[in-house]
CSV table of C-alpha atoms in Angstrom, one decimal:
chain,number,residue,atom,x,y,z
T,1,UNK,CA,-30.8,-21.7,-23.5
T,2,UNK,CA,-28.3,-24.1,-24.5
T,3,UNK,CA,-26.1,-23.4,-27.3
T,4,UNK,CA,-27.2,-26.1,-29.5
T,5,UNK,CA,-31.1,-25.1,-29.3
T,6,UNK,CA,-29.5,-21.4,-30.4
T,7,UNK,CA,-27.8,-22.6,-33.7
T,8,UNK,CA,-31.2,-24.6,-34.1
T,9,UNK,CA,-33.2,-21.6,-34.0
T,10,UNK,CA,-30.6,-19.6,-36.4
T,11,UNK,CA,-30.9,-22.1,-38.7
T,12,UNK,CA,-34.9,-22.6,-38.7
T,13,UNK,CA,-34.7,-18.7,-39.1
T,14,UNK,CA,-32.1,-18.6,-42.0
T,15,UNK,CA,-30.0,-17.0,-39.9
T,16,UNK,CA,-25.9,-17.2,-40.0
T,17,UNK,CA,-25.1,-17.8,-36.7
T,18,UNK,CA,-21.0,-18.0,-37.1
T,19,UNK,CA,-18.3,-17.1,-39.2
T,20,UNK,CA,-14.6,-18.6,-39.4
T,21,UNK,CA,-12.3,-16.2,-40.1
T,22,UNK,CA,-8.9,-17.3,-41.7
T,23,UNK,CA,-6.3,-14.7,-40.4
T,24,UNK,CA,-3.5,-15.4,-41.7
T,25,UNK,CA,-1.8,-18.4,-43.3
T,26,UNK,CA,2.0,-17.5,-41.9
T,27,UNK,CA,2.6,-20.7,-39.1
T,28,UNK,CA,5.6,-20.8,-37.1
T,29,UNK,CA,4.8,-25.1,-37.2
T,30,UNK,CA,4.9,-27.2,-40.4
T,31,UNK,CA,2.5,-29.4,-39.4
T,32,UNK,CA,3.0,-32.4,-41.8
T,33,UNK,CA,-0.8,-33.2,-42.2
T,34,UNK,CA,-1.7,-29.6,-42.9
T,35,UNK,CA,-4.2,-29.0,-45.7
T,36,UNK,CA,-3.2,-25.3,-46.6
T,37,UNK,CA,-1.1,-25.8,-49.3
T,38,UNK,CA,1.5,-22.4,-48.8
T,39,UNK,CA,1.9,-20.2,-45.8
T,40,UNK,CA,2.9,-16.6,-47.2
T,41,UNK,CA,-0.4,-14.6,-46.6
T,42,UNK,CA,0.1,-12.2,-43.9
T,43,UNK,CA,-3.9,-12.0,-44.4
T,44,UNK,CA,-6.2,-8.9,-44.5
T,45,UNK,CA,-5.2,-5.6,-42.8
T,46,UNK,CA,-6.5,-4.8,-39.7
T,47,UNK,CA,-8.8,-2.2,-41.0
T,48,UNK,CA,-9.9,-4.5,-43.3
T,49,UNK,CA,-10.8,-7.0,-40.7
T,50,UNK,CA,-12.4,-4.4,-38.3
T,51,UNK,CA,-14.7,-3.3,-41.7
T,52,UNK,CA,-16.0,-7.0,-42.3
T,53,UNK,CA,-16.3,-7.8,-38.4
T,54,UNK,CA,-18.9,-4.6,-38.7
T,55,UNK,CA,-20.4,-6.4,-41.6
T,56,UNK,CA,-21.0,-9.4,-39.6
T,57,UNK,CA,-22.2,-7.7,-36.2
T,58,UNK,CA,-24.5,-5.9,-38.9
T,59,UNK,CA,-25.7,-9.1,-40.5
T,60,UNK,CA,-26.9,-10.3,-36.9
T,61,UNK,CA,-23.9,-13.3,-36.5
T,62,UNK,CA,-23.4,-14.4,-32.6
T,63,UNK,CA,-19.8,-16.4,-32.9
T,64,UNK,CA,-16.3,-15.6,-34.7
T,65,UNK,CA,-13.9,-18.0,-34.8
T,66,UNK,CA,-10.2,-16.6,-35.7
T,67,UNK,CA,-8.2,-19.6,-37.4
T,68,UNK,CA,-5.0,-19.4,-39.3
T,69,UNK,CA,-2.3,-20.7,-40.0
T,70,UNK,CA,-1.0,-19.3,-36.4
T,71,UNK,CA,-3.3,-16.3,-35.9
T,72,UNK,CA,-0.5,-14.9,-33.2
T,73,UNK,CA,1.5,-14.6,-35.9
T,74,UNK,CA,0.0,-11.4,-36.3
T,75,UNK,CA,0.9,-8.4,-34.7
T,76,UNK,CA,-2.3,-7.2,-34.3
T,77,UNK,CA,-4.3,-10.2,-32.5
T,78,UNK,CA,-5.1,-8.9,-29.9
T,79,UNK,CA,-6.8,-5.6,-31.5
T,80,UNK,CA,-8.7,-8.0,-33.6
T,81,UNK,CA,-10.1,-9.8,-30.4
T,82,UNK,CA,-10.3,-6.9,-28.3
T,83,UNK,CA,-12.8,-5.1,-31.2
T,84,UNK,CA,-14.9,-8.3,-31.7
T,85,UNK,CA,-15.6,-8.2,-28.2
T,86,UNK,CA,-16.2,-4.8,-27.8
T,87,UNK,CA,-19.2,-5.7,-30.5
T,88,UNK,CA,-20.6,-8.5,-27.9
T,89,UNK,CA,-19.2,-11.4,-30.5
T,90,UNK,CA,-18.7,-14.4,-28.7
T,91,UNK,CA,-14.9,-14.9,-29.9
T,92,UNK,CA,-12.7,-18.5,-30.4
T,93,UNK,CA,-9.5,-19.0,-30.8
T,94,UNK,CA,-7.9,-21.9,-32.7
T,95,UNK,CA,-4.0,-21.6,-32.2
T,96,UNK,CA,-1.2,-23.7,-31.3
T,97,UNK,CA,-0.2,-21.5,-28.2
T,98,UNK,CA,3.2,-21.5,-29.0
T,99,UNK,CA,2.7,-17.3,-29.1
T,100,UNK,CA,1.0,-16.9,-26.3
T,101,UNK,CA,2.8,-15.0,-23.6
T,102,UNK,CA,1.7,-15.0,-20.0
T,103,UNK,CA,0.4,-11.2,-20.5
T,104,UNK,CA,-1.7,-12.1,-23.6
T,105,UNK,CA,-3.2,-15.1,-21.1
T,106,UNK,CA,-4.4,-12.4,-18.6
T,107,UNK,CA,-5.6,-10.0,-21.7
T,108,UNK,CA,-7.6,-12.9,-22.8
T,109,UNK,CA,-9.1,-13.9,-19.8
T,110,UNK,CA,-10.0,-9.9,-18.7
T,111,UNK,CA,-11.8,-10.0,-22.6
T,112,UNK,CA,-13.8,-13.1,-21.6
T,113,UNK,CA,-12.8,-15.3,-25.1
T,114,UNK,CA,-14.9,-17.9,-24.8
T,115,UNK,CA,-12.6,-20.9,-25.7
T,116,UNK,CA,-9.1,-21.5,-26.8
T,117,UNK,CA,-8.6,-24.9,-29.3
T,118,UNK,CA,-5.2,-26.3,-29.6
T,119,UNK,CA,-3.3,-29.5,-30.9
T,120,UNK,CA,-1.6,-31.6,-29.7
T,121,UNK,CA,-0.6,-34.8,-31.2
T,122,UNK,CA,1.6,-36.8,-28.2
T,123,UNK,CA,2.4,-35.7,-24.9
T,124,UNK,CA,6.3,-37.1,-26.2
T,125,UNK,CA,8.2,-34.1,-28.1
T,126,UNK,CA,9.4,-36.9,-30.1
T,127,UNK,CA,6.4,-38.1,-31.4
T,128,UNK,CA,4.7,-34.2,-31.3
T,129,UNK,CA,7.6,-32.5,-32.9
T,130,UNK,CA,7.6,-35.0,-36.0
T,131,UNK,CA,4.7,-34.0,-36.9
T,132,UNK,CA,5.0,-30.1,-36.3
T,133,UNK,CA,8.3,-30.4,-37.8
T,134,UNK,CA,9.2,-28.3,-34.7
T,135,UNK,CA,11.5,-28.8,-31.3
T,136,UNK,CA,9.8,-29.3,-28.3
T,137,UNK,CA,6.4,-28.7,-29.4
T,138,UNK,CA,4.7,-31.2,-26.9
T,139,UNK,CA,6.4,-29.2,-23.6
T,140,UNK,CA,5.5,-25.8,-25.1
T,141,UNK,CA,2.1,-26.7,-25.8
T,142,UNK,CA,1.3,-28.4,-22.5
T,143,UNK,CA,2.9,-25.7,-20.5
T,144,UNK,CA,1.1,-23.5,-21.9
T,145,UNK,CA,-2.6,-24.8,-22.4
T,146,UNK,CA,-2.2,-25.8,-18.8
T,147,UNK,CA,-1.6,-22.5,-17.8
T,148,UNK,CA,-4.5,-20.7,-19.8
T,149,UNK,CA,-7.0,-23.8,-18.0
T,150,UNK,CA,-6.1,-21.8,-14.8
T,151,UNK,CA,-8.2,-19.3,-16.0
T,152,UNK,CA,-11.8,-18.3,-16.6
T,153,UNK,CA,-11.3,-19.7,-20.9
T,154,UNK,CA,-12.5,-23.0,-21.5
T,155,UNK,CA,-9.7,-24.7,-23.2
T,156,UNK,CA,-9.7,-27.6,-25.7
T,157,UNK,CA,-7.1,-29.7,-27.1
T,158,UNK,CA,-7.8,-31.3,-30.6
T,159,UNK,CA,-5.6,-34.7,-31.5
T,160,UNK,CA,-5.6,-36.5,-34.9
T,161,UNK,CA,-4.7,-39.8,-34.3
T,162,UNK,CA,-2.1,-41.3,-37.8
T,163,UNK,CA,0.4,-44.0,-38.2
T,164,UNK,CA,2.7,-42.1,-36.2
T,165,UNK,CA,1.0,-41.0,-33.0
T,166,UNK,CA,-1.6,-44.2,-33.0
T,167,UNK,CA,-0.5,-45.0,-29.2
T,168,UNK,CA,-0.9,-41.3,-28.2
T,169,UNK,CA,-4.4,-41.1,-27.1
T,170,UNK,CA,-5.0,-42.5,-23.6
T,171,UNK,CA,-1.6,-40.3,-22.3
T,172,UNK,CA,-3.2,-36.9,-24.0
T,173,UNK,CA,-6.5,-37.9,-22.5
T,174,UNK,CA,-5.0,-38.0,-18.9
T,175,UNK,CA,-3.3,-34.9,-19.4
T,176,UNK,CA,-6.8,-33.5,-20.6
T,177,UNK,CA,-8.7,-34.7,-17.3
T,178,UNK,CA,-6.0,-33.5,-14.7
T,179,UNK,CA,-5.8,-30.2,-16.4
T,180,UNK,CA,-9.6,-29.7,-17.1
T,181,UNK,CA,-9.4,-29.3,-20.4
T,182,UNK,CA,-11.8,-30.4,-23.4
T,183,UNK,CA,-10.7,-33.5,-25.2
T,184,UNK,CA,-11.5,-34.0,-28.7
T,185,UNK,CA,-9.8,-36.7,-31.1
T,186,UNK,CA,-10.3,-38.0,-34.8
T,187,UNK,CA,-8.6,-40.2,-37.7
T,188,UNK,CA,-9.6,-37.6,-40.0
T,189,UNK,CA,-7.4,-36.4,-42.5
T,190,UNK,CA,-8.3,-33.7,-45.1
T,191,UNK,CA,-6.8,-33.5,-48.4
T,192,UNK,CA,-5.4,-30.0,-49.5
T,193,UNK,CA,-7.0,-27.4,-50.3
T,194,UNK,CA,-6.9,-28.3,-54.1
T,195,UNK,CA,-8.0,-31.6,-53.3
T,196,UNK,CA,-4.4,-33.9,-53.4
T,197,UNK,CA,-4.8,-36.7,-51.4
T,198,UNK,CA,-1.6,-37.5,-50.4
T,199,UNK,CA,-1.9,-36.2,-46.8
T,200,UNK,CA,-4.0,-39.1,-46.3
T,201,UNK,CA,-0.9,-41.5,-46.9
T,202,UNK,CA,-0.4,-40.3,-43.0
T,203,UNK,CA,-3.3,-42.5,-42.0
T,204,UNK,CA,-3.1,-45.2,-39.5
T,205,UNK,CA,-3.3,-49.1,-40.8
T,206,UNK,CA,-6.2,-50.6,-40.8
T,207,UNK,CA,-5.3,-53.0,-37.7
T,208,UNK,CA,-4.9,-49.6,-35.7
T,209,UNK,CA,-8.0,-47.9,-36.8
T,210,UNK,CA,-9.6,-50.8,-35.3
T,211,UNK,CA,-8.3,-50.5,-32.4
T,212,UNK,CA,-8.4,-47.0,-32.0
T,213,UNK,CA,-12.0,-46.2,-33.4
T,214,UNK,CA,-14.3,-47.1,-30.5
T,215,UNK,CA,-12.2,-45.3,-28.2
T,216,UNK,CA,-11.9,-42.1,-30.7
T,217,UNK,CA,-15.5,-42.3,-31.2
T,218,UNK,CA,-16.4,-42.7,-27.1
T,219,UNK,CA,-14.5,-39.7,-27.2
T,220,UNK,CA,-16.3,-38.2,-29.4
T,221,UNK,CA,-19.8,-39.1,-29.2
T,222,UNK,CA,-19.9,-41.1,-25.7
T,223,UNK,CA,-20.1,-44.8,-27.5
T,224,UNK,CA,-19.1,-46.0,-30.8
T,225,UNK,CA,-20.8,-43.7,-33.7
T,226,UNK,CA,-23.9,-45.4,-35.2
T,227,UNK,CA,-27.0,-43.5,-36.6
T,228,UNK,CA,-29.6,-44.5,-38.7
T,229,UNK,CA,-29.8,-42.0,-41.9
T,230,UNK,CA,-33.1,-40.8,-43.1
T,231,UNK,CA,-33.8,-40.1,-46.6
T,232,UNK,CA,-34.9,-36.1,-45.1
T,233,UNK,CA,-31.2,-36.1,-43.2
T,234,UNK,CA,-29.6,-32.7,-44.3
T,235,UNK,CA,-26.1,-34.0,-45.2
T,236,UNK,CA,-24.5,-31.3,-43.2
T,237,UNK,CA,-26.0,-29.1,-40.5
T,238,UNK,CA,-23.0,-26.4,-40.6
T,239,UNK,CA,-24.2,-25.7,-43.9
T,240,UNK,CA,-27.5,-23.9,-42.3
T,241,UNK,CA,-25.8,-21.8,-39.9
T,242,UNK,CA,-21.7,-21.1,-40.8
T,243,UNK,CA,-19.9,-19.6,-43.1
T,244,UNK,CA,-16.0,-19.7,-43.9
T,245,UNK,CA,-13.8,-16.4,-45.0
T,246,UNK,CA,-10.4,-17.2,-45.8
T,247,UNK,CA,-7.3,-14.6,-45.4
T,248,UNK,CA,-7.9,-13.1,-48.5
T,249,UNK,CA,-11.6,-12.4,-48.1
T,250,UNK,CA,-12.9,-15.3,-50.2
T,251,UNK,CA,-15.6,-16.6,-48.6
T,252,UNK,CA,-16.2,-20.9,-48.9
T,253,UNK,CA,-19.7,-23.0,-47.5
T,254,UNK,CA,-16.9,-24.2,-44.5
T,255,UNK,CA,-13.5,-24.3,-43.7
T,256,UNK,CA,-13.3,-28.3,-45.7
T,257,UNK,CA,-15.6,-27.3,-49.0
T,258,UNK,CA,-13.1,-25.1,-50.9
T,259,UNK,CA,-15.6,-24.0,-53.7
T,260,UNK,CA,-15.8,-20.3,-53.5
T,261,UNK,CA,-19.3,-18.5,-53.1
T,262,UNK,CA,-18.1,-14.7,-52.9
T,263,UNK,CA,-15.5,-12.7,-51.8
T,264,UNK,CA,-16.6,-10.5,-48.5
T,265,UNK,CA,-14.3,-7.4,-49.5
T,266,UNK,CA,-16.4,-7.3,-52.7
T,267,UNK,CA,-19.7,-8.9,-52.1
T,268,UNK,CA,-22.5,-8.5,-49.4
T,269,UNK,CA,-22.7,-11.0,-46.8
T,270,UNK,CA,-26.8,-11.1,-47.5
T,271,UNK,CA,-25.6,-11.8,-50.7
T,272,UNK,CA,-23.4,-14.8,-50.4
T,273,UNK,CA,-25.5,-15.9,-47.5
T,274,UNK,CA,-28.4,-16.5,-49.4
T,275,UNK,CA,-26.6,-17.8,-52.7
T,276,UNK,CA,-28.1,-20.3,-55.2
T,277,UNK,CA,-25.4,-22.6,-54.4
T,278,UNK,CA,-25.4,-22.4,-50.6
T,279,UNK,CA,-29.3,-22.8,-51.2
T,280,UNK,CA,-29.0,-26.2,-53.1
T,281,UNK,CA,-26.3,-27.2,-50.9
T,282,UNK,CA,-28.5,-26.8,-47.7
T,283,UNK,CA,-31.3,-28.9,-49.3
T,284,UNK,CA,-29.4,-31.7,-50.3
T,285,UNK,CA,-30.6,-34.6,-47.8
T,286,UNK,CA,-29.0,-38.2,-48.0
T,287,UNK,CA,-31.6,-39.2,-50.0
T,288,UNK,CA,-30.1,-37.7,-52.7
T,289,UNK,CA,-26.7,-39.2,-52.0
T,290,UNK,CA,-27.7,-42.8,-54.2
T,291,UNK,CA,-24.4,-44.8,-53.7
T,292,UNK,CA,-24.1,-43.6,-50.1
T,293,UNK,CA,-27.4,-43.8,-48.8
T,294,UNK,CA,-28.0,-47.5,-50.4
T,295,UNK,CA,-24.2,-48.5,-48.2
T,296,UNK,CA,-24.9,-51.3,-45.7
T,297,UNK,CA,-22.5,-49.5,-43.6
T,298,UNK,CA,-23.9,-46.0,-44.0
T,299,UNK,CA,-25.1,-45.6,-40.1
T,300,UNK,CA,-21.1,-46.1,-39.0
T,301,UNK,CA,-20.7,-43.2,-41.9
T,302,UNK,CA,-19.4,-39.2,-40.9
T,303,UNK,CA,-19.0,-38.4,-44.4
T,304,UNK,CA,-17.8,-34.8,-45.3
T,305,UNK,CA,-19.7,-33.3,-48.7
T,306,UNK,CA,-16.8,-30.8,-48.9
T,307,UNK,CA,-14.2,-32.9,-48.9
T,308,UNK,CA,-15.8,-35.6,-51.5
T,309,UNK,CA,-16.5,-32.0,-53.8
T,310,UNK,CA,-12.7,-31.1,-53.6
T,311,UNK,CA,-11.3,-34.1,-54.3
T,312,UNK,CA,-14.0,-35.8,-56.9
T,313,UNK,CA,-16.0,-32.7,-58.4
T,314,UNK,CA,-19.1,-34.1,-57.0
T,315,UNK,CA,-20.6,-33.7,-53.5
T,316,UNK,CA,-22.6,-36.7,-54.0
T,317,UNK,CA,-20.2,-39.4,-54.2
T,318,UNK,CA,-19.0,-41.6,-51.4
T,319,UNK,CA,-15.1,-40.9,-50.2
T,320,UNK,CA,-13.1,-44.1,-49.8
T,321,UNK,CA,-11.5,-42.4,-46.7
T,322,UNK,CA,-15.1,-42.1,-44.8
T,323,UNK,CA,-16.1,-45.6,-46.2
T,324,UNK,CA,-13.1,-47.4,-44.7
T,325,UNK,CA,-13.5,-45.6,-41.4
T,326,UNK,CA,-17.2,-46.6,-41.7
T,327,UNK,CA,-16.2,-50.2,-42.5
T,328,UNK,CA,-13.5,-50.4,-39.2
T,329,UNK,CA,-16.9,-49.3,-37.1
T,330,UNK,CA,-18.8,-52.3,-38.7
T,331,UNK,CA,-15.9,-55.0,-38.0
T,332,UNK,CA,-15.4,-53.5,-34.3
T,333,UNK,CA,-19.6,-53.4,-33.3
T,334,UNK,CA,-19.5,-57.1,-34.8
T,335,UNK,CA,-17.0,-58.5,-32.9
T,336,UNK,CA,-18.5,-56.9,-30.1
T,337,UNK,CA,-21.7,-58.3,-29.8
């Protein structure tokens, strides 16, 4: 059964079908687009972690996905992934690599983790390490994702496209296909965690968002995003099947809408699961999204609900960020045909 037709069925059933786990927020990269807004928490203890993973097993969850900051910051990583396996999860990793030693790689593998997620933001250190705000981040990354793709883990690399890396994509792509490794890229940028913008200042001009949005999106999607948006349209299918626990144990709708539902230390999963807010959330359809849904360029539109809640208070207004993206689609499939 393919995976897709599995979160389908978790979510017809009411079923949570993943959890992202924050780890840690401690990063040995400074990242200047990052959306966490400190980096001190060393995160739960491992007990801790072990006690909610129980929870989750419990609660009939299939996936974990360990984020951080870097989550091999943490002494204990591999502890943490060995016991989620041992309870059948199917486990991924979102890291930058940098940590990852030639013995962890083999560890890994002999655990069967399912998929490892970088970034990586040029394949010129230059470029990579002014955005990580750290030396030689392209080599390390490279060398080392390319050495994991030897293996039996499916590897992915992630790239966010900005003013600064906006000629990046085709050389990361190549590296990608002569490495077999996942390719993934986006314009998105996320404000922080309490909702400043600023981050978005990063964003490419508008003449390269044009010229970069097809090929993102082909990336992507296989062909320039366009989809008709039906007034019964759930505005966000994560909603139905994922939930987001951050390194202190509060728990958030995802990883992007940073309004907390519970805190997993103190509450019980069913509990938050099944929340009055999660519940409205989930049955919010694009019909009810009046400036948004009445937009002439609304099929061009990915909008986020989060990230319009954390920066306007309201999950049902439009975000100026989304709409320009959604206008550069428009002027790119006009001049097109």
């Amino acid at each position: 059964m393919e995976e897709i037709n599995i979160k389908s069925l978790y979510s017809k059933n009411n079923y949570m079908y993943r959890a992202i786990i924050e780890l840690t927020t401690l990063c040995n990269f400074k990242c200047i687009h990052c959306f966490l807004e400190q980096h001190t928490n060393p995160g739960l203890s491992t007990q801790k972690l072990k006690e909610i993973i129980d929870e989750l097993r419990d609660f009939g969850v299939y996936e974990l996905q360990f984020t951080g900051g870097e989550i091999f910051m943490r002494k204990d990583i591999m502890e943490i992934i060995r016991y989620a396996r041992e309870l059948k999860f199917k486990v991924s990793l979102l890291t930058n690599v940098s940590l990852i030693s030639d013995e962890m790689i083999h560890d890994l593998e002999s655990l069967y983790v399912e998929i490892i997620s970088t970034t990586l933001f040029s394949t010129d250190n230059e470029v990579n390490d002014k955005i990580t705000q750290t030396n030689n981040s392209a080599t390390v990354v490279m060398d080392t994702i390319k050495k994991i793709a030897t293996t039996d883990i499916q590897t992915e690399i992630k790239t966010v496209l900005m003013k600064d890396n906006a000629d990046a994509v085709d050389n990361i792509r190549k590296f990608c296909t002569d490495n077999n490794i996942l390719f993934l890229a986006t314009e998105g940028l996320f404000p922080s965690v309490s909702g400043d913008e600023s981050i978005r200042n990063l964003k490419m001009t508008d003449k390269q968002l044009c010229r970069n949005i097809r090929c993102l999106d082909e990336i992507r999607f296989g062909a320039l995003y366009s989809k008709e948006k039906l007034s019964t349209d759930s505005i966000c299918c994560e909603l139905h099947y994922s939930l987001f626990i951050d390194s202190y144990g509060d728990v958030y709708p995802c990883n992007l809408w940073f309004k907390k539902i519970g805190n997993i230390t103190e509450d019980k999963i069913a509990d938050i699961w099944n929340c009055d807010f999660l519940k409205k959330i989930r049955n919010t359809t694009w019909r009810d999204l009046t400036e948004c849904y009445k937009c002439k360029n609304n099929k061009y539109c990915i909008r986020c609900s989060g990230i319009v809640d954390n920066i306007k208070g309201n999950y049902l207004l439009s975000d100026p960020y989304a709409c320009r993206t959604s206008w550069a689609r428009s002027k790119v499939n006009k001049q097109s045909t």
